Amino acid sequence: MNLAQYFPVLLFIIVATLIGAALLGAGRLLGRNVPDAEKLSAYECGFETFGDSRMKFDVRYYLVAILFIMFDLEIAFLFPWAMANGVVGMTGFWAVAIFLGVLTVGFIYEWRRGALDWE
């Protein structure tokens, strides 16, 4: 194994680190640091915080978030298929039709179970 082939990668990492450190240092040295009460205050949605920051959230919030991520990622699988639609032929078409069918059945199941209802 010839380690000389990895020299450009090492050089890239070193140069990137030096440039990043130089930019952070320049920002620290040249930037104005004028903290005031407004800048140092806690910010949450435009108003002062209320209650404990460790308060419990309803599990439905997390369920809706997980469902969004799940369906969003499954829809992302359609983009490669759409780009290769002419190449995959009828086999690819029926595979995606089955995939969309399963996705639709899962969505209907979650809808019927009330996972998408927010009170």
Coordinates of C-alpha atoms in Angstrom, one line a residue:
M1 CA 0.0 0.0 0.0
N2 CA 1.4 3.3 -1.1
L3 CA 0.7 6.0 1.6
A4 CA 1.9 8.7 -0.7
Q5 CA -1.4 8.5 -2.5
Y6 CA -3.2 9.8 0.6
F7 CA -1.0 12.9 0.9
P8 CA -3.5 15.1 -1.0
V9 CA -6.2 14.1 1.4
L10 CA -4.0 14.9 4.4
L11 CA -3.0 18.2 2.8
F12 CA -6.7 19.0 2.3
I13 CA -7.6 18.3 5.9
I14 CA -4.7 20.4 7.2
V15 CA -5.5 23.4 4.9
A16 CA -9.2 23.2 5.8
T17 CA -8.4 23.1 9.5
L18 CA -6.1 26.1 9.2
I19 CA -8.6 28.1 7.2
G20 CA -11.4 27.3 9.6
A21 CA -9.2 28.2 12.6
A22 CA -8.1 31.5 10.9
L23 CA -11.7 32.5 10.2
L24 CA -12.8 31.8 13.7
G25 CA -9.9 33.7 15.2
A26 CA -10.5 36.6 12.9
G27 CA -14.1 36.7 13.9
R28 CA -13.1 36.6 17.6
L29 CA -10.5 39.4 17.2
L30 CA -12.3 41.7 14.8
G31 CA -15.9 41.3 15.9
R32 CA -17.7 43.5 18.3
N33 CA -18.7 41.9 21.6
V34 CA -21.3 44.2 23.2
P35 CA -23.6 42.0 25.3
D36 CA -26.7 43.6 26.8
A37 CA -29.6 42.3 28.7
E38 CA -31.7 41.6 25.6
K39 CA -29.0 39.5 23.9
L40 CA -28.4 37.5 27.0
S41 CA -32.0 36.8 27.8
A42 CA -33.7 33.5 27.2
Y43 CA -35.6 33.3 24.0
E44 CA -38.5 30.9 23.3
C45 CA -40.9 31.6 20.5
G46 CA -40.8 35.3 21.1
F47 CA -41.9 35.4 24.7
E48 CA -40.4 34.6 28.1
T49 CA -40.3 30.9 29.1
F50 CA -42.9 29.5 31.4
G51 CA -42.8 26.3 33.4
D52 CA -40.1 23.8 33.8
S53 CA -37.9 23.1 30.8
R54 CA -38.1 19.4 31.7
M55 CA -41.9 19.2 31.5
K56 CA -43.4 16.2 29.9
F57 CA -44.6 16.3 26.3
D58 CA -47.6 14.3 25.1
V59 CA -46.4 11.1 23.4
R60 CA -48.5 12.0 20.3
Y61 CA -46.1 14.9 19.5
Y62 CA -43.3 12.4 19.1
L63 CA -45.5 9.9 17.3
V64 CA -46.5 12.5 14.7
A65 CA -42.8 13.5 14.3
I66 CA -41.7 9.9 13.8
L67 CA -44.5 9.3 11.3
F68 CA -43.5 12.4 9.4
I69 CA -39.9 11.3 9.2
M70 CA -41.0 7.8 8.2
F71 CA -43.3 8.8 5.4
D72 CA -40.9 11.5 4.3
L73 CA -38.0 9.0 3.9
E74 CA -40.2 6.6 2.2
I75 CA -41.3 9.2 -0.3
A76 CA -37.6 10.0 -0.9
F77 CA -37.2 6.5 -2.3
L78 CA -39.5 7.6 -5.2
F79 CA -37.0 10.1 -6.6
P80 CA -34.4 7.5 -7.8
W81 CA -37.2 5.5 -9.3
A82 CA -38.6 8.6 -11.1
M83 CA -35.2 9.3 -12.6
A84 CA -34.8 5.7 -13.9
N85 CA -38.4 5.1 -14.8
G86 CA -37.7 4.4 -18.5
V87 CA -34.8 1.9 -17.6
V88 CA -36.5 -0.3 -15.0
G89 CA -39.5 -1.3 -17.2
M90 CA -42.6 -2.9 -16.0
T91 CA -40.8 -4.8 -13.2
G92 CA -39.8 -1.5 -11.6
F93 CA -43.2 0.0 -12.2
W94 CA -45.0 -2.9 -10.3
A95 CA -42.4 -2.8 -7.5
V96 CA -43.1 0.9 -7.0
A97 CA -46.9 0.3 -7.3
I98 CA -46.6 -2.3 -4.5
F99 CA -44.4 0.0 -2.4
L100 CA -47.0 2.9 -2.8
G101 CA -49.8 0.4 -1.9
V102 CA -48.0 -0.6 1.3
L103 CA -47.3 3.1 2.1
T104 CA -51.0 4.0 1.5
V105 CA -52.2 1.1 3.7
G106 CA -49.8 2.2 6.5
F107 CA -51.1 5.7 6.2
I108 CA -54.7 4.7 6.3
Y109 CA -54.0 2.4 9.3
E110 CA -52.3 5.3 11.2
W111 CA -55.2 7.6 10.3
R112 CA -57.8 5.1 11.5
R113 CA -56.0 4.5 14.8
G114 CA -56.1 8.3 15.5
A115 CA -52.3 8.8 15.4
L116 CA -52.7 11.9 13.3
D117 CA -55.4 13.5 15.4
W118 CA -54.3 16.4 17.5
E119 CA -56.5 17.5 20.4

